[in-house]
Amino acid sequence: MSSFVDERKCMVTRYKRAGYIHSRNVEEAILAVPREHFMDPKYTEYAYHDQPFPIPGDGRQTISAPYMYPVTYEPLKLQKGQRFLEIGTGSGYGAAIARELVGSGGLVVTVEINPETYQFARENLKKAGYDDVEVILGDGTLGYPELAPYDAVSITASTPDIPPPIYQQMASHSRLIAPVGNPGRYGQDLLLYERFGAESSKRKLMSVVYVPLIGKYGFPG
C-alpha cells in the first residue's frame, strides 16, 4: 500500500515538472485518488506507469495513461459545488478525480454504454469510497438530461462532433472537453469548448488518439 502512495506522489511531482499539473486543486485531487483501485487486477502493479491499460469491456476499453487526466481537468477548471458530466466512464478513475474536484456539495454523473465496463466502474468507485458518483448505464451521446444542466463536461472517446443533446445540457456558462475526429491511427484533436450564454468558442489543446464514442450521435458499435 505504501509503495502505491509513494508512486502516486512521484507521479504528481513528475507531472508538475512536465507542466501537466499546474493548479493546487488538480494536484490534490490526483493525490487523493488511488489509481490502483481502478486497474484490471492483471495490471494493478503498473497503476502509475505512463501508459494506458486494458479494462473489462468489448476489447476496446482502456484506462487512459495517467497524464491525460490533468490534461483534461486543468482546462475544465472544476470548482467546489459544480455539476459535472462525464461521457464514457471507463474504469471510473476520471469520475473519482472529478468527485474530488467538485467536493461533497457538487455532482458527478458518468455514463457508460458497455455493461461490463459499467459494472467494473461501479465496483471500483464503491471500493475506493466514491459510491455517491451517479453511474449510468446508457448511450452517453444522449447525455443525462435528468440531472442537467452541467457546468463542465468531459467526453472520453473520439466523437465526430459534439452530440447536440450534450450541448443542450450544458449550463449557460460552461466548459466541455472532447477528442473530435475519426478514430484511427491519425488521431483526433482534443478540443476545449467554452459556452458564454448564446455564444461559444473552441480551441485545440493537443493531438490525441482515443477509442471511438459509440451511440446515436457517435460511431456505429
XYZ file of C-alpha atoms in Angstrom:
221
model
C 0.000 0.000 0.000
C 2.734 2.458 0.984
C 4.550 1.799 -2.299
C 1.447 2.868 -4.259
C 1.209 6.056 -2.184
C 4.862 6.785 -2.896
C 4.390 6.064 -6.605
C 1.394 8.410 -6.700
C 3.397 11.208 -5.086
C 6.272 10.661 -7.515
C 3.854 10.701 -10.445
C 2.361 14.014 -9.332
C 5.820 15.532 -8.871
C 6.773 14.337 -12.349
C 3.627 15.820 -13.899
C 4.123 19.158 -12.163
C 7.624 19.387 -13.608
C 6.322 18.442 -17.060
C 3.608 21.102 -16.885
C 0.647 18.718 -16.906
C -0.375 19.755 -13.387
C -0.274 23.448 -12.576
C -3.117 24.029 -10.097
C -3.314 23.032 -6.457
C -6.873 21.713 -6.950
C -5.885 19.162 -9.577
C -2.738 18.195 -7.675
C -4.718 17.448 -4.508
C -7.431 15.562 -6.401
C -4.967 13.241 -8.133
C -3.066 12.674 -4.897
C -6.334 11.693 -3.206
C -7.463 9.028 -5.692
C -5.896 5.536 -5.501
C -5.477 4.699 -9.192
C -4.580 1.126 -8.263
C -8.252 0.544 -7.320
C -9.295 1.284 -10.921
C -6.977 -1.135 -12.719
C -7.787 -4.570 -14.067
C -6.216 -6.855 -11.416
C -3.782 -8.195 -14.029
C -2.198 -4.750 -14.311
C -2.524 -3.321 -10.785
C 1.240 -3.227 -10.235
C 1.562 -0.880 -13.233
C -1.022 1.646 -11.978
C 1.387 4.596 -12.088
C 3.142 3.776 -15.353
C 2.703 6.404 -18.072
C 0.585 4.339 -20.434
C -3.000 3.113 -20.913
C -4.049 -0.392 -19.903
C -6.962 -2.639 -20.920
C -10.067 -2.852 -18.737
C -13.111 -5.157 -18.991
C -15.415 -4.463 -21.931
C -15.522 -5.356 -25.610
C -11.764 -5.244 -26.102
C -11.515 -1.532 -26.898
C -11.856 -0.031 -23.429
C -8.813 1.219 -21.534
C -7.880 3.257 -18.518
C -6.043 6.198 -20.090
C -2.426 6.988 -19.334
C -2.432 8.935 -16.053
C -1.116 12.189 -17.538
C -4.290 12.508 -19.637
C -6.354 13.241 -16.526
C -4.663 16.547 -15.626
C -4.646 17.333 -19.359
C -8.441 17.008 -19.176
C -9.189 18.559 -15.801
C -6.868 21.569 -15.788
C -8.697 23.278 -18.713
C -12.146 22.416 -17.288
C -11.326 24.344 -14.074
C -13.816 22.410 -11.965
C -14.777 24.138 -8.720
C -16.409 23.007 -5.491
C -20.163 22.689 -5.802
C -20.241 22.385 -9.592
C -22.132 19.819 -11.672
C -20.033 17.608 -13.930
C -20.979 15.155 -16.688
C -18.582 12.501 -17.982
C -19.350 10.568 -21.164
C -17.550 7.217 -21.111
C -16.977 6.042 -17.547
C -14.257 3.545 -18.374
C -12.579 2.406 -15.167
C -14.218 5.119 -13.045
C -10.876 6.796 -12.294
C -11.768 10.038 -14.060
C -15.092 10.258 -12.222
C -13.295 9.819 -8.897
C -10.922 12.697 -9.683
C -13.884 14.853 -10.680
C -15.623 13.969 -7.419
C -12.597 15.228 -5.501
C -12.638 18.451 -7.524
C -16.337 19.305 -7.074
C -16.489 18.181 -3.450
C -19.411 16.926 -1.405
C -21.586 19.847 -2.493
C -21.117 19.078 -6.189
C -22.439 16.411 -8.526
C -20.654 13.906 -10.758
C -22.668 11.999 -13.366
C -20.911 9.495 -15.613
C -22.489 7.484 -18.442
C -21.138 4.196 -19.824
C -22.633 2.229 -22.734
C -20.858 -1.113 -22.216
C -22.494 -3.205 -19.444
C -19.294 -4.996 -18.426
C -17.317 -1.756 -18.232
C -20.195 -0.102 -16.354
C -20.161 -2.833 -13.708
C -16.363 -2.674 -13.427
C -16.507 1.093 -12.837
C -19.314 0.853 -10.276
C -17.378 -1.700 -8.254
C -14.166 0.339 -8.472
C -15.849 3.558 -7.347
C -17.513 1.822 -4.415
C -14.245 0.138 -3.402
C -12.421 3.473 -3.491
C -15.111 5.281 -1.474
C -16.845 7.179 -4.287
C -20.225 5.464 -4.232
C -22.027 8.838 -4.361
C -20.982 9.248 -8.019
C -24.016 8.765 -10.294
C -23.003 5.950 -12.660
C -25.482 5.484 -15.518
C -25.689 2.593 -17.989
C -26.774 4.008 -21.338
C -25.961 5.871 -24.542
C -23.614 8.640 -23.488
C -24.173 10.595 -26.710
C -27.615 11.433 -25.295
C -26.082 12.881 -22.134
C -28.177 12.625 -18.995
C -30.913 15.294 -19.053
C -32.426 14.186 -15.747
C -29.671 15.948 -13.775
C -28.768 18.756 -16.210
C -27.562 21.465 -16.539
C -23.845 20.787 -16.185
C -21.056 23.278 -15.530
C -18.471 21.051 -17.194
C -18.482 18.032 -19.495
C -15.765 15.567 -20.464
C -16.202 13.215 -23.426
C -13.631 10.455 -23.054
C -13.869 8.829 -26.502
C -13.428 10.202 -30.017
C -16.561 11.804 -31.399
C -17.356 13.058 -34.929
C -18.756 16.234 -33.356
C -20.293 17.381 -30.083
C -23.589 15.487 -29.717
C -26.456 18.028 -29.788
C -28.161 16.635 -26.648
C -24.973 17.150 -24.637
C -24.562 20.732 -25.814
C -28.176 21.396 -24.841
C -27.488 20.093 -21.326
C -24.591 22.490 -20.719
C -25.129 25.423 -18.373
C -25.131 28.899 -19.919
C -21.555 29.435 -18.706
C -19.748 26.105 -19.002
C -16.837 24.166 -20.489
C -16.591 20.927 -22.449
C -13.543 18.925 -23.492
C -13.614 16.218 -26.161
C -11.406 14.410 -28.690
C -13.018 15.293 -32.021
C -12.287 13.408 -35.233
C -12.418 9.959 -36.742
C -10.940 7.072 -34.756
C -7.756 5.599 -36.136
C -4.010 5.900 -36.105
C -4.036 9.533 -37.260
C -5.791 10.537 -34.052
C -8.086 13.378 -33.123
C -7.951 16.965 -31.894
C -8.558 17.410 -28.183
C -10.791 20.477 -28.170
C -11.928 22.753 -25.355
C -15.319 24.371 -25.867
C -16.421 27.300 -23.731
C -20.024 28.444 -23.680
C -20.944 32.019 -22.781
C -24.716 32.310 -22.959
C -25.653 32.234 -26.640
C -22.008 32.431 -27.731
C -19.266 29.818 -27.649
C -15.615 29.347 -28.532
C -13.305 26.410 -29.096
C -9.568 25.819 -29.224
C -7.309 22.868 -29.845
C -5.275 21.684 -26.881
C -3.306 18.823 -28.457
C -3.473 15.814 -30.766
C -4.652 12.570 -29.165
C -5.687 9.011 -30.015
C -8.881 7.776 -28.345
C -11.217 4.842 -28.872
C -14.495 5.716 -30.683
C -17.583 7.017 -28.895
C -20.401 4.556 -29.562
C -24.009 5.739 -29.714
C -26.707 7.550 -31.650
C -24.552 10.656 -32.198
C -21.210 8.838 -32.177
C -19.849 5.992 -34.265
C -21.514 2.632 -35.034
C -20.913 -0.050 -32.406
